[in-house]
Each structure stands twice: as structure tokens, then as C-alpha cells.
Short mmCIF file of C-alpha atoms and ligand atoms in Angstrom, two decimals:
data_model
loop_
_atom_site.label_atom_id
_atom_site.label_comp_id
_atom_site.label_asym_id
_atom_site.label_seq_id
_atom_site.Cartn_x
_atom_site.Cartn_y
_atom_site.Cartn_z
CA MET A 1 75.01 122.33 87.39
CA ILE A 2 77.44 123.86 90.56
CA LYS A 3 76.90 121.70 94.08
CA GLN A 4 78.59 122.13 96.45
CA ARG A 5 81.64 119.79 97.59
CA GLU A 6 81.71 118.03 101.03
CA ASN A 7 84.98 118.54 103.02
CA PHE A 8 86.59 116.50 106.00
CA GLY A 9 86.32 118.88 109.27
CA SER A 10 89.78 118.19 110.30
CA ARG A 11 93.74 117.29 109.61
CA PHE A 12 92.51 114.39 111.94
CA ALA A 13 89.99 113.17 110.17
CA VAL A 14 90.86 113.58 106.43
CA ILE A 15 94.16 111.19 108.04
CA ALA A 16 91.35 108.46 109.58
CA ALA A 17 89.12 108.45 106.65
CA MET A 18 92.76 108.09 104.53
CA ALA A 19 94.07 105.19 106.97
CA GLY A 20 90.74 104.45 107.21
CA SER A 21 90.68 102.94 103.70
CA ALA A 22 94.16 102.02 103.98
CA VAL A 23 94.53 99.94 106.70
CA GLY A 24 91.99 97.46 106.04
CA LEU A 25 91.74 93.54 105.05
CA GLY A 26 94.98 94.01 103.36
CA ASN A 27 97.21 94.86 106.62
CA ILE A 28 95.58 92.13 108.60
CA TRP A 29 94.69 89.92 106.47
CA ARG A 30 96.28 89.79 103.84
CA PHE A 31 100.13 91.09 104.90
CA PRO A 32 100.29 88.02 106.85
CA PHE A 33 100.08 85.98 104.60
CA VAL A 34 101.48 87.56 102.25
CA LEU A 35 104.74 87.56 104.04
CA GLY A 36 104.43 84.05 104.68
CA GLU A 37 104.23 82.98 101.44
CA TYR A 38 108.50 84.75 100.54
CA GLY A 39 109.02 84.24 103.96
CA GLY A 40 108.99 86.83 106.32
CA ALA A 41 111.78 89.27 107.98
CA ALA A 42 113.28 90.09 104.21
CA PHE A 43 110.10 90.72 103.55
CA ILE A 44 109.01 92.96 105.58
CA LEU A 45 111.88 95.03 104.77
CA VAL A 46 112.00 94.76 100.95
CA TYR A 47 107.43 96.07 101.61
CA MET A 48 108.98 98.52 104.02
CA MET A 49 110.50 100.22 100.85
CA ALA A 50 108.73 99.82 98.57
CA SER A 51 106.18 101.78 100.74
CA LEU A 52 108.18 104.92 101.07
CA VAL A 53 109.99 105.28 97.32
CA LEU A 54 107.07 103.89 94.92
CA ALA A 55 103.92 104.04 96.73
CA LEU A 56 104.02 106.84 98.71
CA PRO A 57 105.09 109.57 95.79
CA ILE A 58 101.86 107.32 94.29
CA PHE A 59 99.70 108.34 96.60
CA TYR A 60 100.75 112.40 97.45
CA ALA A 61 100.18 111.55 92.71
CA GLU A 62 96.80 111.23 93.36
CA SER A 63 96.59 113.13 96.54
CA ILE A 64 97.62 116.56 94.33
CA ILE A 65 94.60 115.25 91.28
CA GLY A 66 92.96 114.88 93.66
CA ARG A 67 92.64 118.79 95.59
CA ARG A 68 93.44 120.22 92.47
CA SER A 69 90.74 119.56 90.32
CA ARG A 70 87.89 118.50 93.42
CA CYS A 71 86.68 115.70 90.94
CA ASP A 72 86.32 112.53 90.43
CA THR A 73 88.61 110.42 89.01
CA PHE A 74 87.10 110.55 85.68
CA GLY A 75 86.02 114.46 86.03
CA ALA A 76 89.73 115.54 87.43
CA MET A 77 91.27 113.74 83.94
CA LYS A 78 88.58 116.09 81.94
CA LYS A 79 89.13 119.24 83.82
CA LEU A 80 93.14 119.19 84.68
CA ALA A 81 93.43 117.69 80.85
CA PRO A 82 90.02 118.86 78.57
CA GLY A 83 89.78 116.98 75.41
CA THR A 84 92.23 114.11 75.97
CA ALA A 85 92.13 110.53 76.21
CA TRP A 86 93.23 111.27 79.47
CA ARG A 87 89.67 110.98 80.97
CA TRP A 88 89.56 106.73 79.63
CA ALA A 89 91.97 106.77 82.01
CA GLY A 90 90.08 107.77 84.97
CA LEU A 91 87.31 105.78 84.01
CA LEU A 92 88.96 102.80 84.18
CA THR A 93 90.84 103.36 87.70
CA ILE A 94 86.64 103.57 88.51
CA VAL A 95 86.16 100.26 87.58
CA SER A 96 88.78 98.77 89.75
CA PRO A 97 87.79 99.60 93.11
CA LEU A 98 84.80 97.38 92.07
CA LEU A 99 85.89 95.02 90.81
CA ILE A 100 87.85 94.93 94.69
CA LEU A 101 85.22 95.27 96.26
CA SER A 102 83.15 92.29 94.79
CA TYR A 103 85.48 90.04 96.70
CA TYR A 104 86.39 92.30 99.11
CA SER A 105 83.07 92.13 100.73
CA VAL A 106 83.39 88.27 100.52
CA VAL A 107 86.14 88.45 103.45
CA GLY A 108 84.46 90.96 104.86
CA GLY A 109 81.23 88.86 105.43
CA TRP A 110 84.12 86.39 106.93
CA SER A 111 84.16 88.90 109.89
CA VAL A 112 80.62 89.26 110.14
CA GLU A 113 80.74 85.02 110.36
CA TYR A 114 83.44 84.81 113.04
CA LEU A 115 82.72 87.60 114.97
CA PHE A 116 78.62 85.87 114.95
CA LYS A 117 81.33 82.25 115.58
CA SER A 118 81.74 84.67 118.66
CA LEU A 119 79.49 85.54 120.18
CA SER A 120 77.62 82.44 120.29
CA PHE A 121 80.50 80.72 121.65
CA SER A 122 81.31 78.46 119.45
CA PHE A 123 85.06 78.36 119.11
CA THR A 124 84.58 77.74 122.78
CA GLU A 125 83.07 74.77 122.29
CA VAL A 126 85.31 72.24 120.54
CA PRO A 127 88.39 71.10 121.18
CA ALA A 128 91.59 73.00 119.58
CA GLU A 129 92.17 70.51 116.14
CA LYS A 130 88.96 71.20 115.26
CA ILE A 131 89.33 75.41 114.98
CA PRO A 132 91.07 74.52 111.32
CA ASP A 133 88.39 73.63 109.92
CA PHE A 134 86.26 75.31 110.56
CA PHE A 135 86.89 77.80 107.73
CA GLY A 136 87.54 75.49 105.25
CA ARG A 137 83.73 73.83 105.37
CA PHE A 138 82.88 77.24 106.47
CA ILE A 139 83.46 79.13 102.60
CA SER A 140 82.38 76.18 100.32
CA SER A 141 79.48 76.03 102.16
CA PRO A 142 76.89 77.67 99.33
CA TRP A 143 74.42 79.54 101.73
CA GLN A 144 75.90 80.94 104.74
CA PRO A 145 79.20 82.98 103.50
CA ILE A 146 76.52 84.57 101.09
CA PHE A 147 74.02 85.68 103.54
CA ALA A 148 77.22 87.40 105.67
CA HIS A 149 78.44 88.71 102.15
CA THR A 150 75.29 90.00 102.13
CA ALA A 151 75.25 91.93 105.47
CA PHE A 152 78.46 93.21 104.45
CA MET A 153 77.40 94.97 102.04
CA LEU A 154 74.24 96.01 103.64
CA ILE A 155 75.87 98.11 105.98
CA VAL A 156 78.52 99.21 103.83
CA ALA A 157 75.99 100.72 101.59
CA GLY A 158 74.40 102.16 104.60
CA ILE A 159 77.58 103.76 105.88
CA VAL A 160 78.05 105.49 102.12
CA LEU A 161 74.36 106.70 101.90
CA ALA A 162 74.32 107.98 105.35
CA GLY A 163 77.41 110.75 102.84
CA VAL A 164 80.89 112.49 103.49
CA SER A 165 80.93 113.57 106.64
CA ASN A 166 77.62 111.40 109.36
CA GLY A 167 79.24 108.43 107.21
CA ILE A 168 82.13 107.75 106.46
CA GLU A 169 84.15 109.97 108.52
CA LEU A 170 82.72 109.83 111.28
CA PHE A 171 82.80 106.17 111.26
CA SER A 172 86.22 106.67 110.45
CA LYS A 173 86.86 108.56 113.01
CA LEU A 174 85.16 106.45 115.75
CA ALA A 175 86.32 102.62 114.05
CA MET A 176 90.76 103.24 113.78
CA PRO A 177 91.31 104.88 117.86
CA ALA A 178 89.53 101.74 118.49
CA LEU A 179 91.09 98.83 116.43
CA LEU A 180 94.63 99.83 117.51
CA VAL A 181 93.62 99.50 120.93
CA LEU A 182 92.05 95.75 119.81
CA ILE A 183 95.07 94.97 118.28
CA LEU A 184 97.58 95.63 120.14
CA VAL A 185 95.58 93.43 123.26
CA ILE A 186 95.91 90.56 120.30
CA VAL A 187 99.57 90.55 120.23
CA GLY A 188 100.04 90.58 123.80
CA TYR A 189 98.65 87.93 123.69
CA SER A 190 99.56 85.89 121.20
CA LEU A 191 102.83 86.43 122.35
CA THR A 192 102.67 84.77 125.94
CA LEU A 193 101.91 81.69 123.36
CA PRO A 194 104.25 78.89 124.71
CA GLY A 195 106.79 78.56 121.12
CA SER A 196 105.21 82.57 119.56
CA MET A 197 109.22 83.71 120.10
CA LYS A 198 110.31 81.36 116.86
CA GLY A 199 107.29 83.57 115.30
CA VAL A 200 109.14 86.63 116.74
CA GLU A 201 112.30 85.72 115.02
CA TYR A 202 110.09 84.79 112.37
CA LEU A 203 109.67 88.53 111.73
CA LEU A 204 112.42 90.07 113.05
CA LYS A 205 115.55 87.75 111.69
CA PRO A 206 116.31 88.21 107.06
CA ASP A 207 116.88 85.53 105.61
CA PHE A 208 117.75 87.21 102.24
CA SER A 209 117.96 84.05 99.80
CA ARG A 210 113.62 84.04 100.16
CA LEU A 211 113.88 87.77 98.17
CA THR A 212 113.13 85.90 94.69
CA PRO A 213 112.43 88.81 92.00
CA GLN A 214 108.21 87.14 92.05
CA ALA A 215 109.31 88.58 96.26
CA TYR A 216 109.93 92.04 95.19
CA ALA A 217 106.67 92.07 93.17
CA ALA A 218 104.56 90.93 95.10
CA ALA A 219 105.76 93.49 97.59
CA VAL A 220 104.76 96.57 95.58
CA GLY A 221 101.06 94.83 94.80
CA GLN A 222 100.70 93.93 98.51
CA ALA A 223 102.10 98.64 98.93
CA PHE A 224 99.40 99.44 96.28
CA PHE A 225 96.72 97.62 97.27
CA SER A 226 97.30 98.37 101.60
CA LEU A 227 97.35 102.05 100.13
CA SER A 228 94.44 101.65 98.54
CA LEU A 229 96.28 102.50 95.08
CA GLY A 230 96.31 103.29 91.81
CA VAL A 231 92.38 103.26 91.61
CA GLY A 232 90.77 106.76 92.44
CA THR A 233 90.11 106.51 95.94
CA ILE A 234 92.92 108.39 97.28
CA LEU A 235 92.51 110.28 94.50
CA THR A 236 88.75 110.64 95.29
CA TYR A 237 89.09 111.13 98.94
CA SER A 238 91.08 113.89 98.39
CA SER A 239 88.96 115.77 96.28
CA TYR A 240 87.63 116.39 100.13
CA VAL A 241 90.54 117.66 101.33
CA LYS A 242 90.68 121.56 101.91
CA LYS A 243 92.80 123.61 100.73
CA ASP A 244 95.38 124.69 103.33
CA GLU A 245 95.63 121.09 104.45
CA ASN A 246 98.93 119.92 103.83
CA LEU A 247 99.28 116.56 101.76
CA MET A 248 101.98 115.56 102.84
CA VAL A 249 101.59 115.10 106.17
CA SER A 250 98.10 113.71 105.25
CA GLY A 251 100.18 111.31 102.98
CA LEU A 252 102.47 110.37 105.20
CA GLY A 253 99.93 110.48 108.31
CA THR A 254 98.40 107.65 106.19
CA ALA A 255 101.60 106.00 104.67
CA VAL A 256 103.04 104.79 108.87
CA SER A 257 99.86 104.23 110.03
CA ASP A 258 98.49 101.89 107.30
CA LEU A 259 102.85 100.06 108.01
CA VAL A 260 102.06 100.31 111.26
CA PHE A 261 98.98 98.47 111.47
CA ALA A 262 100.80 96.31 108.31
CA VAL A 263 103.75 94.51 111.23
CA ILE A 264 101.54 95.30 114.35
CA SER A 265 99.29 92.67 112.66
CA ALA A 266 102.22 89.96 111.62
CA PHE A 267 103.13 90.78 114.97
CA ALA A 268 99.92 89.27 116.38
CA VAL A 269 99.60 86.51 113.78
CA MET A 270 102.49 85.20 113.74
CA PRO A 271 104.43 84.03 116.96
CA ALA A 272 100.54 82.56 117.50
CA VAL A 273 101.42 80.37 114.56
CA PHE A 274 104.26 78.93 115.33
CA ALA A 275 103.28 78.75 119.28
CA ALA A 276 100.29 76.62 117.15
CA GLY A 277 102.59 74.79 115.26
CA LEU A 278 100.31 75.83 112.05
CA GLN A 279 101.79 77.57 108.58
CA PRO A 280 103.48 80.46 108.05
CA GLY A 281 102.74 80.02 104.11
CA ALA A 282 99.41 78.57 104.70
CA GLY A 283 97.09 81.34 102.01
CA PRO A 284 94.30 83.32 102.48
CA GLY A 285 93.49 80.81 105.69
CA LEU A 286 96.13 81.86 107.64
CA VAL A 287 94.51 84.46 109.54
CA PHE A 288 90.96 82.64 109.69
CA GLU A 289 92.41 79.60 110.97
CA THR A 290 94.56 80.76 113.19
CA LEU A 291 93.47 83.18 115.46
CA PRO A 292 90.00 80.85 116.42
CA TYR A 293 92.51 78.60 116.89
CA ILE A 294 94.37 81.15 119.71
CA PHE A 295 91.10 81.98 121.18
CA ASN A 296 90.04 78.53 122.23
CA LYS A 297 93.25 78.23 123.92
CA MET A 298 92.57 81.29 125.56
CA GLY A 299 89.01 79.74 126.99
CA GLU A 300 90.44 76.69 128.44
CA GLY A 301 88.87 77.01 131.93
CA LEU A 302 88.64 80.84 130.78
CA PRO A 303 85.13 80.57 127.89
CA MET A 304 83.57 84.07 128.35
CA LEU A 305 86.85 86.14 128.96
CA SER A 306 88.17 84.52 125.75
CA THR A 307 84.74 85.21 123.42
CA LEU A 308 84.73 88.63 124.76
CA ILE A 309 88.19 89.11 123.08
CA SER A 310 87.51 86.88 120.29
CA SER A 311 84.16 88.60 119.40
CA VAL A 312 86.09 92.59 120.14
CA PHE A 313 89.04 91.32 117.79
CA PHE A 314 86.79 89.70 114.78
CA ALA A 315 84.25 93.03 115.63
CA ALA A 316 87.53 94.70 114.89
CA ILE A 317 88.53 93.14 112.18
CA LEU A 318 85.09 93.99 110.80
CA ALA A 319 85.68 97.52 111.35
CA ALA A 320 88.89 98.24 109.54
CA ALA A 321 87.87 95.73 106.22
CA LEU A 322 85.03 98.39 106.79
CA THR A 323 86.29 102.26 106.62
CA SER A 324 88.19 100.36 103.08
CA ALA A 325 84.98 99.10 101.96
CA ILE A 326 83.53 102.74 102.05
CA SER A 327 85.86 103.73 100.22
CA MET A 328 85.81 102.30 97.15
CA LEU A 329 82.47 102.34 97.09
CA GLU A 330 82.45 106.25 97.13
CA VAL A 331 84.84 106.03 93.89
CA GLY A 332 82.12 104.60 91.76
CA VAL A 333 79.30 107.40 93.89
CA ALA A 334 81.43 110.21 93.49
CA PHE A 335 81.72 109.50 89.82
CA LEU A 336 77.97 108.68 88.91
CA THR A 337 76.30 111.74 91.86
CA ASP A 338 79.00 114.11 89.75
CA GLU A 339 79.59 113.63 86.57
CA LYS A 340 75.33 111.57 85.29
CA GLY A 341 73.82 113.77 88.00
CA MET A 342 72.52 111.19 89.20
CA LYS A 343 71.24 110.82 93.02
CA ARG A 344 73.08 109.31 96.46
CA ARG A 345 70.79 107.04 96.78
CA SER A 346 70.45 105.18 93.32
CA ALA A 347 73.99 105.87 92.69
CA THR A 348 75.17 103.46 95.69
CA LEU A 349 72.22 101.27 95.93
CA LEU A 350 73.18 100.38 91.91
CA LEU A 351 76.98 99.87 92.66
CA ALA A 352 76.30 98.09 95.58
CA PHE A 353 74.23 95.49 94.49
CA LEU A 354 76.34 95.34 91.70
CA CYS A 355 79.16 94.50 93.23
CA TRP A 356 77.51 92.05 95.57
CA VAL A 357 76.94 90.02 92.00
CA VAL A 358 80.09 89.41 91.72
CA GLY A 359 80.47 88.44 94.51
CA VAL A 360 77.89 86.11 94.74
CA LEU A 361 80.55 84.25 91.91
CA CYS A 362 83.15 85.25 93.83
CA SER A 363 81.31 83.28 97.03
CA LEU A 364 80.83 80.62 95.46
CA SER A 365 84.40 79.53 94.10
CA PHE A 366 85.32 78.71 96.86
CA GLY A 367 82.24 75.56 97.17
CA SER A 368 80.06 74.87 94.13
CA LEU A 369 82.12 76.91 91.60
CA SER A 370 84.90 75.82 92.21
CA ARG A 371 85.83 73.37 89.34
CA ILE A 372 85.06 76.32 87.21
CA LYS A 373 88.81 78.22 86.88
CA VAL A 374 90.19 81.68 85.24
CA LEU A 375 93.41 81.15 83.77
CA GLY A 376 93.61 78.58 86.07
CA LEU A 377 92.82 80.32 88.44
CA SER A 378 89.43 80.05 90.90
CA PHE A 379 87.38 83.16 89.67
CA PHE A 380 87.61 84.90 93.77
CA ASP A 381 92.59 84.46 93.46
CA PHE A 382 91.58 85.84 89.83
CA LEU A 383 89.91 89.37 90.64
CA ASP A 384 92.98 89.02 93.90
CA HIS A 385 95.36 88.63 90.96
CA LEU A 386 94.54 90.97 88.38
CA CYS A 387 93.27 93.95 90.80
CA SER A 388 96.63 93.44 92.72
CA ASP A 389 98.69 92.69 89.78
CA TRP A 390 98.05 94.37 87.12
CA LEU A 391 94.82 97.02 88.08
CA LEU A 392 96.39 98.98 90.44
CA PRO A 393 100.07 99.07 88.99
CA LEU A 394 98.68 100.17 85.84
CA GLY A 395 96.62 103.18 87.17
CA GLY A 396 99.21 104.15 89.25
CA LEU A 397 101.75 103.70 86.42
CA ILE A 398 98.58 105.98 84.77
CA PHE A 399 98.20 108.34 87.96
CA THR A 400 101.67 109.41 88.15
CA LEU A 401 102.59 109.76 84.17
CA PHE A 402 100.24 112.31 84.59
CA VAL A 403 100.93 114.31 87.55
CA GLY A 404 104.70 113.93 86.34
CA TRP A 405 105.03 114.76 82.24
CA LYS A 406 101.12 115.56 81.34
CA MET A 407 100.76 118.54 84.32
CA SER A 408 102.23 121.54 84.12
CA LYS A 409 105.36 121.67 86.81
CA ALA A 410 104.30 124.92 87.91
CA ASP A 411 100.31 123.77 89.20
CA VAL A 412 101.74 120.55 90.93
CA ARG A 413 104.08 122.45 92.78
CA ASP A 414 101.06 124.62 93.54
CA GLU A 415 99.35 122.42 94.96
CA PHE A 416 101.80 120.33 96.84
CA THR A 417 102.86 123.03 98.66
CA ASN A 418 99.55 125.45 99.42
CA GLY A 419 100.50 127.85 96.92
CA GLY A 420 104.43 128.34 97.85
CA THR A 421 103.87 128.24 101.17
CA ARG A 422 104.71 124.93 102.18
CA ASN A 423 106.81 121.90 101.95
CA VAL A 424 109.28 123.69 98.52
CA ARG A 425 112.40 122.32 100.66
CA ILE A 426 111.56 118.47 99.82
CA PHE A 427 109.08 118.80 96.17
CA GLY A 428 111.86 118.36 94.27
CA ALA A 429 113.12 115.06 96.17
CA VAL A 430 109.18 114.26 95.89
CA TYR A 431 108.71 115.55 91.48
CA PHE A 432 111.37 113.61 91.35
CA LEU A 433 109.81 110.30 92.42
CA MET A 434 106.45 110.90 90.46
CA ARG A 435 107.88 111.73 87.81
CA TYR A 436 110.10 109.09 87.03
CA VAL A 437 111.68 106.77 90.09
CA ALA A 438 107.55 105.94 90.34
CA PRO A 439 107.03 104.84 86.42
CA VAL A 440 109.92 102.76 85.85
CA GLY A 441 109.71 100.67 89.56
CA ILE A 442 105.58 99.57 88.52
CA VAL A 443 106.90 99.30 84.57
CA VAL A 444 109.68 96.50 86.68
CA ILE A 445 106.80 95.04 88.13
CA PHE A 446 105.25 94.18 85.06
CA LEU A 447 107.84 93.18 83.11
CA THR A 448 107.54 90.05 86.34
CA ASN A 449 105.18 89.70 86.59
CA LEU A 450 105.06 88.85 83.44
CA PHE A 451 108.05 87.21 82.61
CA LEU A 452 108.17 85.25 85.59
N1 LIG B 501 94.57 99.05 101.87
C1 LIG B 501 92.73 98.50 102.41
C2 LIG B 501 92.64 97.43 102.53
O1 LIG B 501 94.71 97.21 103.04
C3 LIG B 501 91.60 98.13 100.77
C4 LIG B 501 90.67 99.01 99.60
C5 LIG B 501 90.61 99.82 100.19
C6 LIG B 501 91.49 98.95 98.60
N2 LIG B 501 90.43 101.09 99.24
C7 LIG B 501 91.42 100.03 97.96
C8 LIG B 501 92.27 98.55 97.41
C9 LIG B 501 91.41 100.62 96.40
C10 LIG B 501 93.21 98.62 96.52
C11 LIG B 501 91.94 100.29 96.12
O2 LIG B 501 92.08 96.47 102.85
#
């Protein structure tokens, strides 16, 4: 059965969709607290290196496989390496994004809840000191976070149902520019708070003594997560990229947008954390505890303005989370529609439902199920670590090995250079990174995670 495959309409659409996938809670929520755990400026430097030297080549590997095959992950491996076991590797990378979506949607739900809290003046009507408690009480309560998670998942399913161009592309093109403006407003505000300069210093003055091997491993894990690598998201999106688009440019555009958003988010959050006298290493609650606190402070005397800005801000976090979440669901939907002949509608609803169920368990792991531990971690933390420390690097390893060692160099060159018309001069260096540097780097990370 030959179906017409949808395409992204323009280069802006490609970068908006890919950056939409890349820029998400990973930048605004995860990056600041991971950075806080590993000590600030030095971590940012390592992170930048990890993004450009390890993550970007893997991004290119996925792009090459995706556009070459014009298939979902499983189909791509089947098409480019027929009759081999590679397709099972493709299958693994369909399961991982669904696992990520399950817990990602819980955090997405938190942003839904916080948007409503802002709109209903909940952050301006209590004394600032009370705000951090809000978060702990909210995530451990049984129903509210599950309602919010449900709402988030329904929106994700709705957008994916609308299709690649009318859903994913359109939504990403609107949400991404808006997001940039909104975050810059918050940075501006955060920098005017008394005491915020200590936060700026924290972000600019590197303290290399905090760079343990774990910090390096965490930087790589974060880079993978943030660029949506290793689970076939970029592969699937690349299968919608037209043949005359320059893969080097769209990849670099995505990686740079992602870095810029991560660093800007750190500048939105850390100065405020220091100004508020909170701990930078506070963990996953960091953004949800500190931002409402700033908004509250800001609201003293000006509740309307504060409500407006905080609502817009949480709407922005929500938009960022949505553009990423749709990319995770799309991987599985592409697989079921391409390989199993399912209708887009049934595929979307089925997968969204399965992720919702796993998400409910993650959500409850902050409250009534908090005593149940997997390898000493709550279910939520376990999934996060399983994905960022193991599944994403494993997927990345599979993709680079595939491009570096399984595909013929001529095919790889042909795809990356658009048939020898673009990027010819840098191809050698990119190929070297994909074939040697990235796989070795990933194995080192595995060993670090295993033994330390
Ligand atoms: N990169 C996204 C973020 O930073 C999350 C994301 C989307 C993702 N798709 C992914 C993470 C695939 C890993 C794999 O929020």
C-alpha cells in the first residue's frame, strides 16, 4: 500500500517542529535543576561540549536514517538493512518515547495546574513563604495531578490527531516564537530582583572542582534528553523533511535553539532562586517552587500584572511541553500507521491511553504509592533515570553504529550532502564524529553510570 507521506512545508517549519520537540520541559524544568545539582557554570560548559560533539552527530545520524528511508523507526531499519536484526533495535526506540511521554505528561500536567492557579490569583493571595509548600502538597495529593495529567494528554492526542502539517507543524510554528519572547520577559524580571546577581555569578563563574565523572555523564544524558535523541523522534520527524532541505543547517539550527533556550531558562530561574534564598540543588521542584514565588513577590501591590505575567509564563511552559510531547507520541503513531496499517485516529488514541495509565502510576508515586520503590527510586524517578541514563544513550548508540558501520559511506554521504551538492567539505568531519567519537563517548557514559 503506497500512501502519500506528509512533509513539513518549509525550512522554518522543519526547525520549528524539531526545535519544538527539542525545547521543552528538558530546557525549562530539567536543565536548571540538573545544573543546580552539579554546580553551575562549569556544568554549562560541559553541557555545551556534550551537545555539539556527541549529541549533534547523533542528531545527524537520526536525520540521515529518517530522511533516507522516509519511514518510521522500525520501517527505516527494515528498509535500509533488510533481513537483519536491526529492525528490533528500531522497535526498542519506539517503546522508549512512550515511556518518556508517560512521566513527561505528569509534569506537563503540573504546568496545566499552575496555569490555572495563576489565572485564579492563587499565587498572589498568599504570603510568599507559603508558596514552596504549594508544590509538595499538590503533587502528593491523589486527584488533582491526575486530572491535570489527563488534560495534558488529551491536548497532546488532539494535536497529533490533526496530523503532521495541520497539527504538529502549525502548532509548533505558533508556539515557538511566543515562547522565546515570554522567557526573555521572565529573565528581565528575574535580573531586577535584589540578590539576583549571586545567581548570575553562579551561572558565569565556573567551579571546576564540582565536575565529577557523574557530572559529565549527567551532561551527556541531559544533552540527549534535551535534543530528543536516541528514541527515534528526530528520525521520524526527519522522514517528513524534504529531499532538498539542508540537513546540516536544520540540525545545527535545532541544536543551537535548544542550547540557547536552556541557557536562557537557567538565567530566568537561577537569579530568582538566589534572590529568594532558595537552594539551587533543590531537584525537580525547583521551577515549580521558585517561579510562583517570584510572581508572588512581583505581585505585591500589583496583583493584576503579576497574574497576567505568571499566567502567560505557565502557558508558555505548557506550550513548550506540548510541542515536545507531540513528538514523542508521533513516533509510535508513525509506526502503527506505517507498519500495522492502523488509522491515525485509533493509533493515537490507543497509545495516548497506554501512556496515560503509566503516567497515573508515576503521578501517584509522589503520594499514595510513594513507598513503592524500584531499585531504591520512586516510580517516577526510576523511569526518568531509566530513560535518560540508559535508553536514550542506547538508542543513540544504535543509530550512530547504524550510520557509521552498517550503511554504506556512499549512501550516508549522498543523504547528508543532498547528492553531493551541499556540505561536502564538512562531511568527513561529521562522519568521523558519527563513526568513532559518538559511539566511544556513549560507551564511556555507560561505564560511568554502571560503576559510579
Ligand atoms: N527534548 C524534549 C525536552 O527537552 C523532550 C523530548 C521530546 C524527548 N521528545 C523526546 C526526550 C524524545 C527524549 C526523547 O523537553
